[in-house]
Amino acid sequence: MSKSVPAFLQDESDDRETDTASESSYQLSRHKKSPSSLTNLSSSSGMTSLSSVSGSVMSVYSGDFGNLEVKGNIQFAIDYVDSLKELHVFVAQCKDLAAADVKKQRSDPYVKTYLLPDKGKMGKKKTFVLKKTLNPVYNEILRYKIEKQILKTQKLNVSVWHRDTFKRNSFLGEVELDLETWDWDNKQNQQLKWYPLKRKTAPVALEAEDRGEMKLALQYIPEPSPGKKLPTAGEVHIWVKECLHLPMLRGSHLNSFVKCTILPDTSRKSRQKTRAVGKTTSPVFNHTMVYDGFRPEDLTEACVELTVWDHYKLTNQFLGGLRIGFGTGKSYGTEVDWMDSTSEEVALWEKMVESPNTWVEATLPLRMLLIAKISK
């Protein structure tokens, strides 16, 4: 484990956008009209065209999992260095990987690691990309600064990917180790071992995790406020009351906030968010967000995306979210991944539409989401 360690590795484009901490939090805001809007809904929300939205929706588990055969093996070792309070993952090499370029029988592979359940950029490390080979040799150490007692609640996910400059990166296989049952005192566990690469399993495991709940209320007001010179359109009010039993990805630390976007709008100016509330897994926000410009027909095409994040230093970790809408799979005639509301989320939206000028309330379970990448 005395190999030289590369400098901190750059984040890649195969993950969803990292949120910044510089965005201002505001309440009861209105948005000005966007010239690129698709419908009258954008007269206040700045809706972007569907062509930009449909091409920007990315999975939390980004990449292409279905095109290539999973084969081959990876050699690596793990060790916990007590003096540094670090987990070291020594990635040695791979052999007999699948060929992304079938004609020339080669790939551009790299190795990526995560400490699950953290699927954010803070939990990701990766090796350099090696070009035109099915048997790459890395000899790199990927380091995680983490307390040992927290590490024992994690799983180590080691995956191999083909780096594609022009398309989505292709999944070549993975290995997952349960660190809760790992014998850290066994010297043999510190030695390099070969592991067969397997097909994707992490999304299923993460999807089933309990990510807490959100208590919220919605209200649709069909007519604008008196005196406004606007087309006949209404407002959707979103009252984020509190979250309950949020997962803790950083041991005993949590500093959570809620972000709201009205899809298909992915522009930054349409985004609103609450303040961050720290030191509790059940934060109370009592924050109301207002989006106007809603015609009755827009209610069937739009979707309220609420996501909960843990703010830590310069990055935010995704904890879970909701998509409240009709869940039809389509928006303005185009099939979209994000119109995927659960039956409970659909029920709340239907109740809001059927009860104008009335607050409707629910406590909904947070879940993993396909995150819509924010456009400029």
Tab-separated table of C-alpha atoms in Angstrom:
chain	number	residue	atom	x	y	z
A	1	MET	CA	0.000	0.000	0.000
A	2	SER	CA	3.013	2.260	-0.331
A	3	LYS	CA	2.295	3.223	-3.934
A	4	SER	CA	2.295	6.905	-4.772
A	5	VAL	CA	-1.132	8.485	-4.569
A	6	PRO	CA	-2.428	10.623	-7.428
A	7	ALA	CA	-3.678	14.115	-6.759
A	8	PHE	CA	-7.394	14.485	-6.068
A	9	LEU	CA	-9.116	13.377	-9.218
A	10	GLN	CA	-11.350	15.596	-11.301
A	11	ASP	CA	-15.083	14.979	-11.313
A	12	GLU	CA	-16.430	13.693	-14.592
A	13	SER	CA	-19.517	14.456	-16.628
A	14	ASP	CA	-21.204	11.093	-16.066
A	15	ASP	CA	-22.732	12.243	-12.783
A	16	ARG	CA	-25.501	14.738	-12.215
A	17	GLU	CA	-24.671	18.392	-11.675
A	18	THR	CA	-23.286	19.357	-8.280
A	19	ASP	CA	-25.306	22.063	-6.598
A	20	THR	CA	-23.586	25.210	-5.465
A	21	ALA	CA	-23.995	26.854	-2.101
A	22	SER	CA	-24.125	30.345	-3.588
A	23	GLU	CA	-27.734	30.209	-4.754
A	24	SER	CA	-29.918	32.583	-2.784
A	25	SER	CA	-32.943	31.367	-0.842
A	26	TYR	CA	-36.129	33.326	-1.328
A	27	GLN	CA	-39.819	33.095	-0.633
A	28	LEU	CA	-42.948	34.035	-2.569
A	29	SER	CA	-40.909	35.023	-5.606
A	30	ARG	CA	-42.188	35.634	-9.120
A	31	HIS	CA	-40.284	34.866	-12.290
A	32	LYS	CA	-40.199	36.952	-15.429
A	33	LYS	CA	-41.104	35.668	-18.847
A	34	SER	CA	-38.561	33.667	-20.808
A	35	PRO	CA	-38.472	34.282	-24.557
A	36	SER	CA	-37.741	30.585	-25.153
A	37	SER	CA	-40.866	29.473	-23.322
A	38	LEU	CA	-43.043	26.676	-24.632
A	39	THR	CA	-46.386	27.659	-23.136
A	40	ASN	CA	-48.009	30.438	-21.149
A	41	LEU	CA	-46.846	28.641	-18.047
A	42	SER	CA	-43.510	30.283	-18.678
A	43	SER	CA	-44.905	33.798	-18.374
A	44	SER	CA	-43.818	33.659	-14.758
A	45	SER	CA	-41.760	30.478	-14.420
A	46	GLY	CA	-39.263	30.843	-17.244
A	47	MET	CA	-40.069	27.447	-18.801
A	48	THR	CA	-37.478	26.228	-21.280
A	49	SER	CA	-38.210	24.252	-24.396
A	50	LEU	CA	-38.867	20.548	-24.066
A	51	SER	CA	-36.046	19.753	-26.457
A	52	SER	CA	-33.542	21.029	-23.924
A	53	VAL	CA	-35.225	19.256	-21.051
A	54	SER	CA	-35.541	15.820	-22.598
A	55	GLY	CA	-31.860	15.769	-23.446
A	56	SER	CA	-30.731	16.876	-20.001
A	57	VAL	CA	-32.418	14.405	-17.686
A	58	MET	CA	-29.741	12.225	-16.126
A	59	SER	CA	-29.944	9.379	-13.660
A	60	VAL	CA	-28.346	9.429	-10.253
A	61	TYR	CA	-26.760	6.262	-11.558
A	62	SER	CA	-25.529	7.909	-14.734
A	63	GLY	CA	-24.185	5.996	-17.692
A	64	ASP	CA	-25.145	3.242	-20.092
A	65	PHE	CA	-25.752	-0.068	-18.348
A	66	GLY	CA	-27.229	-2.131	-21.155
A	67	ASN	CA	-25.081	-2.013	-24.283
A	68	LEU	CA	-21.990	-3.975	-23.285
A	69	GLU	CA	-21.438	-7.445	-21.940
A	70	VAL	CA	-20.097	-7.627	-18.395
A	71	LYS	CA	-16.995	-9.827	-18.247
A	72	GLY	CA	-13.495	-9.914	-16.860
A	73	ASN	CA	-11.952	-9.332	-13.444
A	74	ILE	CA	-10.540	-6.550	-11.313
A	75	GLN	CA	-7.681	-6.745	-8.827
A	76	PHE	CA	-7.698	-4.443	-5.811
A	77	ALA	CA	-7.087	-4.335	-2.046
A	78	ILE	CA	-8.510	-2.278	0.807
A	79	ASP	CA	-7.002	-1.229	4.115
A	80	TYR	CA	-7.882	1.190	6.888
A	81	VAL	CA	-4.964	3.336	8.100
A	82	ASP	CA	-5.763	4.171	11.729
A	83	SER	CA	-3.084	6.861	12.038
A	84	LEU	CA	-4.574	8.802	9.115
A	85	LYS	CA	-8.209	7.802	9.717
A	86	GLU	CA	-8.375	6.904	6.037
A	87	LEU	CA	-9.682	4.058	3.922
A	88	HIS	CA	-7.240	3.188	1.140
A	89	VAL	CA	-8.484	1.394	-1.968
A	90	PHE	CA	-5.504	0.163	-3.978
A	91	VAL	CA	-6.718	-0.394	-7.551
A	92	ALA	CA	-4.122	-2.571	-9.262
A	93	GLN	CA	-5.466	-3.750	-12.632
A	94	CYS	CA	-8.241	-5.315	-14.693
A	95	LYS	CA	-8.118	-8.117	-17.234
A	96	ASP	CA	-10.326	-9.443	-20.041
A	97	LEU	CA	-12.739	-6.494	-19.998
A	98	ALA	CA	-15.549	-6.164	-22.526
A	99	ALA	CA	-14.664	-4.268	-25.698
A	100	ALA	CA	-16.558	-1.024	-26.239
A	101	ASP	CA	-14.995	-0.828	-29.703
A	102	VAL	CA	-15.971	-4.250	-31.034
A	103	LYS	CA	-14.135	-3.920	-34.363
A	104	LYS	CA	-10.804	-3.018	-32.812
A	105	GLN	CA	-11.449	-5.038	-29.621
A	106	ARG	CA	-10.530	-2.311	-27.171
A	107	SER	CA	-11.948	0.020	-24.530
A	108	ASP	CA	-10.860	3.182	-22.679
A	109	PRO	CA	-11.430	1.928	-19.115
A	110	TYR	CA	-11.264	3.608	-15.752
A	111	VAL	CA	-12.291	2.530	-12.243
A	112	LYS	CA	-14.716	4.438	-10.033
A	113	THR	CA	-15.422	3.846	-6.337
A	114	TYR	CA	-18.226	4.912	-4.019
A	115	LEU	CA	-18.883	4.500	-0.333
A	116	LEU	CA	-22.590	3.695	-0.291
A	117	PRO	CA	-25.179	4.913	0.524
A	118	ASP	CA	-23.448	8.176	-0.461
A	119	LYS	CA	-23.883	8.372	-4.252
A	120	GLY	CA	-22.835	12.022	-4.463
A	121	LYS	CA	-19.600	13.492	-5.728
A	122	MET	CA	-18.049	13.632	-2.259
A	123	GLY	CA	-18.234	9.843	-2.060
A	124	LYS	CA	-16.801	9.277	-5.532
A	125	LYS	CA	-13.177	8.598	-6.413
A	126	LYS	CA	-11.784	7.448	-9.719
A	127	THR	CA	-8.605	6.402	-11.451
A	128	PHE	CA	-7.192	7.854	-14.603
A	129	VAL	CA	-8.516	6.642	-17.959
A	130	LEU	CA	-6.264	4.200	-19.815
A	131	LYS	CA	-6.743	4.186	-23.568
A	132	LYS	CA	-7.191	1.295	-25.996
A	133	THR	CA	-6.851	-1.676	-23.682
A	134	LEU	CA	-8.864	-4.529	-22.194
A	135	ASN	CA	-6.184	-5.201	-19.571
A	136	PRO	CA	-5.459	-1.855	-17.899
A	137	VAL	CA	-2.865	-1.537	-15.128
A	138	TYR	CA	-3.541	1.380	-12.744
A	139	ASN	CA	-1.632	0.883	-9.474
A	140	GLU	CA	-3.434	3.839	-7.914
A	141	ILE	CA	-4.632	4.429	-4.345
A	142	LEU	CA	-8.028	6.070	-3.829
A	143	ARG	CA	-8.373	7.566	-0.340
A	144	TYR	CA	-11.395	8.296	1.851
A	145	LYS	CA	-11.104	10.396	5.005
A	146	ILE	CA	-13.629	8.689	7.272
A	147	GLU	CA	-14.033	7.512	10.857
A	148	LYS	CA	-13.787	3.747	11.216
A	149	GLN	CA	-17.106	3.399	13.057
A	150	ILE	CA	-18.857	5.212	10.194
A	151	LEU	CA	-17.007	3.116	7.630
A	152	LYS	CA	-18.467	-0.018	9.221
A	153	THR	CA	-21.943	1.167	8.180
A	154	GLN	CA	-20.956	1.533	4.504
A	155	LYS	CA	-20.605	-0.586	1.388
A	156	LEU	CA	-17.717	-0.148	-1.025
A	157	ASN	CA	-18.804	-0.116	-4.659
A	158	VAL	CA	-16.011	-0.568	-7.219
A	159	SER	CA	-17.096	-0.233	-10.844
A	160	VAL	CA	-15.302	-0.227	-14.203
A	161	TRP	CA	-16.354	2.096	-17.040
A	162	HIS	CA	-15.469	2.815	-20.637
A	163	ARG	CA	-14.900	6.531	-21.102
A	164	ASP	CA	-16.648	7.868	-24.206
A	165	THR	CA	-15.879	11.446	-25.195
A	166	PHE	CA	-19.030	11.949	-27.252
A	167	LYS	CA	-21.613	9.630	-25.662
A	168	ARG	CA	-22.549	8.366	-22.223
A	169	ASN	CA	-19.891	6.293	-20.502
A	170	SER	CA	-20.482	2.530	-20.700
A	171	PHE	CA	-20.657	0.269	-17.659
A	172	LEU	CA	-18.207	-2.662	-17.769
A	173	GLY	CA	-18.970	-4.300	-14.419
A	174	GLU	CA	-18.744	-3.846	-10.658
A	175	VAL	CA	-17.862	-5.402	-7.318
A	176	GLU	CA	-19.496	-4.530	-4.002
A	177	LEU	CA	-18.073	-5.224	-0.532
A	178	ASP	CA	-20.092	-5.002	2.688
A	179	LEU	CA	-17.758	-3.188	5.097
A	180	GLU	CA	-19.995	-3.923	8.086
A	181	THR	CA	-18.932	-7.572	7.991
A	182	TRP	CA	-15.372	-6.945	6.779
A	183	ASP	CA	-12.613	-8.363	9.018
A	184	TRP	CA	-10.201	-5.451	9.292
A	185	ASP	CA	-7.782	-7.370	11.535
A	186	ASN	CA	-7.242	-10.153	9.010
A	187	LYS	CA	-3.948	-9.412	7.234
A	188	GLN	CA	-5.047	-11.479	4.251
A	189	ASN	CA	-7.841	-8.983	3.649
A	190	GLN	CA	-5.188	-6.336	3.037
A	191	GLN	CA	-3.676	-8.310	0.153
A	192	LEU	CA	-4.485	-7.845	-3.508
A	193	LYS	CA	-7.322	-10.079	-4.691
A	194	TRP	CA	-9.015	-10.774	-7.992
A	195	TYR	CA	-12.764	-10.228	-8.119
A	196	PRO	CA	-15.073	-11.177	-11.003
A	197	LEU	CA	-16.956	-8.206	-12.386
A	198	LYS	CA	-20.745	-8.415	-12.041
A	199	ARG	CA	-23.763	-6.720	-13.561
A	200	LYS	CA	-25.251	-3.617	-11.930
A	201	THR	CA	-26.801	-4.156	-8.500
A	202	ALA	CA	-26.438	-0.862	-6.610
A	203	PRO	CA	-29.548	0.965	-7.900
A	204	VAL	CA	-31.860	-1.772	-6.669
A	205	ALA	CA	-30.280	-1.772	-3.228
A	206	LEU	CA	-30.365	2.001	-2.898
A	207	GLU	CA	-33.901	2.297	-4.212
A	208	ALA	CA	-35.187	0.159	-1.365
A	209	GLU	CA	-33.584	2.268	1.359
A	210	ASP	CA	-35.685	4.328	3.740
A	211	ARG	CA	-34.924	7.952	2.922
A	212	GLY	CA	-37.347	9.600	5.314
A	213	GLU	CA	-40.505	11.592	4.643
A	214	MET	CA	-41.623	15.125	3.777
A	215	LYS	CA	-44.684	16.831	5.232
A	216	LEU	CA	-46.037	19.420	2.814
A	217	ALA	CA	-49.176	21.169	1.584
A	218	LEU	CA	-50.189	22.384	-1.879
A	219	GLN	CA	-52.715	24.938	-3.083
A	220	TYR	CA	-53.828	25.946	-6.568
A	221	ILE	CA	-55.257	29.464	-6.981
A	222	PRO	CA	-56.889	29.686	-10.435
A	223	GLU	CA	-57.078	33.494	-10.703
A	224	PRO	CA	-54.215	35.984	-10.282
A	225	SER	CA	-54.263	38.590	-7.557
A	226	PRO	CA	-56.513	41.624	-8.221
A	227	GLY	CA	-54.904	44.431	-10.157
A	228	LYS	CA	-52.351	42.279	-11.993
A	229	LYS	CA	-52.191	42.749	-15.746
A	230	LEU	CA	-51.510	39.125	-16.601
A	231	PRO	CA	-53.222	36.574	-18.854
A	232	THR	CA	-55.760	34.370	-17.090
A	233	ALA	CA	-53.507	31.992	-15.199
A	234	GLY	CA	-53.200	30.751	-11.683
A	235	GLU	CA	-50.623	30.109	-8.991
A	236	VAL	CA	-49.363	26.944	-7.351
A	237	HIS	CA	-48.316	27.394	-3.715
A	238	ILE	CA	-45.973	24.792	-2.202
A	239	TRP	CA	-45.685	24.821	1.582
A	240	VAL	CA	-42.737	22.698	2.724
A	241	LYS	CA	-43.442	22.113	6.400
A	242	GLU	CA	-40.847	19.622	7.586
A	243	CYS	CA	-38.914	16.460	6.833
A	244	LEU	CA	-38.886	13.397	9.065
A	245	HIS	CA	-36.220	10.760	9.707
A	246	LEU	CA	-33.735	11.847	7.031
A	247	PRO	CA	-30.796	9.497	6.364
A	248	MET	CA	-27.403	10.526	7.734
A	249	LEU	CA	-24.619	10.091	5.193
A	250	ARG	CA	-21.887	11.755	7.269
A	251	GLY	CA	-22.195	10.011	10.595
A	252	SER	CA	-23.829	12.323	13.145
A	253	HIS	CA	-23.792	15.443	10.933
A	254	LEU	CA	-26.702	16.743	8.870
A	255	ASN	CA	-27.396	20.209	7.433
A	256	SER	CA	-30.419	19.803	5.167
A	257	PHE	CA	-32.430	22.015	2.829
A	258	VAL	CA	-35.180	21.517	0.234
A	259	LYS	CA	-35.009	22.620	-3.389
A	260	CYS	CA	-37.988	23.020	-5.719
A	261	THR	CA	-38.152	23.014	-9.514
A	262	ILE	CA	-41.251	23.020	-11.718
A	263	LEU	CA	-40.510	20.648	-14.602
A	264	PRO	CA	-40.124	20.844	-17.558
A	265	ASP	CA	-38.393	24.086	-16.547
A	266	THR	CA	-34.751	23.369	-15.734
A	267	SER	CA	-33.494	26.956	-15.741
A	268	ARG	CA	-31.753	28.235	-12.631
A	269	LYS	CA	-34.132	31.184	-12.290
A	270	SER	CA	-37.061	28.822	-11.781
A	271	ARG	CA	-35.416	27.163	-8.786
A	272	GLN	CA	-36.405	28.036	-5.227
A	273	LYS	CA	-35.102	26.572	-2.014
A	274	THR	CA	-35.436	26.722	1.735
A	275	ARG	CA	-32.826	27.718	4.267
A	276	ALA	CA	-30.566	24.960	5.598
A	277	VAL	CA	-31.458	23.479	8.988
A	278	GLY	CA	-28.673	21.688	10.842
A	279	LYS	CA	-28.173	19.148	13.607
A	280	THR	CA	-31.442	17.265	13.173
A	281	THR	CA	-32.829	14.420	11.069
A	282	SER	CA	-36.318	15.964	11.281
A	283	PRO	CA	-35.837	19.603	10.207
A	284	VAL	CA	-38.741	22.085	10.299
A	285	PHE	CA	-38.711	24.524	7.334
A	286	ASN	CA	-42.178	26.152	7.151
A	287	HIS	CA	-41.224	27.648	3.814
A	288	THR	CA	-43.768	28.569	1.119
A	289	MET	CA	-42.804	28.727	-2.548
A	290	VAL	CA	-45.078	30.282	-5.184
A	291	TYR	CA	-45.070	29.701	-8.945
A	292	ASP	CA	-47.506	31.675	-11.074
A	293	GLY	CA	-48.499	31.540	-14.744
A	294	PHE	CA	-50.318	28.189	-14.389
A	295	ARG	CA	-53.207	27.741	-16.815
A	296	PRO	CA	-55.573	24.839	-16.004
A	297	GLU	CA	-54.148	22.795	-18.908
A	298	ASP	CA	-50.599	23.290	-17.603
A	299	LEU	CA	-51.464	21.340	-14.468
A	300	THR	CA	-51.583	18.139	-16.517
A	301	GLU	CA	-48.203	18.763	-18.156
A	302	ALA	CA	-46.012	20.114	-15.331
A	303	CYS	CA	-44.521	18.389	-12.309
A	304	VAL	CA	-43.294	19.734	-8.962
A	305	GLU	CA	-39.860	18.287	-8.156
A	306	LEU	CA	-38.861	18.627	-4.497
A	307	THR	CA	-35.415	17.369	-3.540
A	308	VAL	CA	-33.738	17.237	-0.126
A	309	TRP	CA	-30.012	17.862	0.177
A	310	ASP	CA	-27.351	17.750	2.873
A	311	HIS	CA	-25.091	20.797	2.577
A	312	TYR	CA	-21.461	20.063	3.465
A	313	LYS	CA	-18.578	22.416	2.706
A	314	LEU	CA	-18.702	23.195	-1.028
A	315	THR	CA	-20.967	20.363	-2.166
A	316	ASN	CA	-24.477	19.094	-1.508
A	317	GLN	CA	-25.443	15.452	-1.067
A	318	PHE	CA	-28.754	14.206	-2.445
A	319	LEU	CA	-30.883	12.599	0.287
A	320	GLY	CA	-34.179	11.955	-1.476
A	321	GLY	CA	-37.021	13.635	-3.270
A	322	LEU	CA	-40.587	13.742	-4.572
A	323	ARG	CA	-42.159	14.281	-7.972
A	324	ILE	CA	-45.730	15.546	-7.607
A	325	GLY	CA	-47.809	15.511	-10.775
A	326	PHE	CA	-50.082	13.231	-12.783
A	327	GLY	CA	-47.264	10.776	-13.556
A	328	THR	CA	-48.345	10.250	-17.167
A	329	GLY	CA	-44.842	9.777	-18.565
A	330	LYS	CA	-45.452	12.624	-21.017
A	331	SER	CA	-45.279	16.414	-20.994
A	332	TYR	CA	-46.731	18.550	-23.778
A	333	GLY	CA	-46.826	15.507	-26.089
A	334	THR	CA	-43.248	14.385	-25.459
A	335	GLU	CA	-42.243	11.300	-23.458
A	336	VAL	CA	-40.092	12.304	-20.460
A	337	ASP	CA	-38.373	10.294	-17.727
A	338	TRP	CA	-39.290	12.720	-14.961
A	339	MET	CA	-43.081	12.365	-15.215
A	340	ASP	CA	-42.817	9.350	-12.908
A	341	SER	CA	-44.904	10.249	-9.840
A	342	THR	CA	-45.852	7.457	-7.442
A	343	SER	CA	-49.505	6.736	-6.631
A	344	GLU	CA	-49.225	8.764	-3.388
A	345	GLU	CA	-47.677	11.735	-5.214
A	346	VAL	CA	-50.333	11.577	-7.950
A	347	ALA	CA	-53.098	11.460	-5.308
A	348	LEU	CA	-51.864	14.690	-3.694
A	349	TRP	CA	-51.675	16.501	-7.065
A	350	GLU	CA	-55.154	15.308	-8.053
A	351	LYS	CA	-56.550	16.494	-4.733
A	352	MET	CA	-54.973	19.929	-5.252
A	353	VAL	CA	-56.410	20.248	-8.776
A	354	GLU	CA	-59.868	19.157	-7.606
A	355	SER	CA	-59.861	21.550	-4.605
A	356	PRO	CA	-58.846	25.019	-5.860
A	357	ASN	CA	-58.169	27.748	-3.289
A	358	THR	CA	-57.745	25.081	-0.591
A	359	TRP	CA	-54.626	23.758	1.091
A	360	VAL	CA	-54.241	19.981	0.711
A	361	GLU	CA	-51.703	18.231	2.904
A	362	ALA	CA	-49.799	14.933	2.918
A	363	THR	CA	-46.732	13.241	4.374
A	364	LEU	CA	-44.934	11.451	1.550
A	365	PRO	CA	-41.935	9.065	1.552
A	366	LEU	CA	-38.780	10.434	-0.049
A	367	ARG	CA	-37.238	8.348	-2.815
A	368	MET	CA	-34.405	8.205	-5.313
A	369	LEU	CA	-35.069	10.288	-8.432
A	370	LEU	CA	-33.870	10.811	-11.946
A	371	ILE	CA	-32.447	14.303	-11.503
A	372	ALA	CA	-33.119	16.899	-14.180
A	373	LYS	CA	-29.845	18.634	-14.976
A	374	ILE	CA	-30.069	22.395	-14.536
A	375	SER	CA	-29.788	24.459	-17.713
A	376	LYS	CA	-28.423	27.972	-17.797
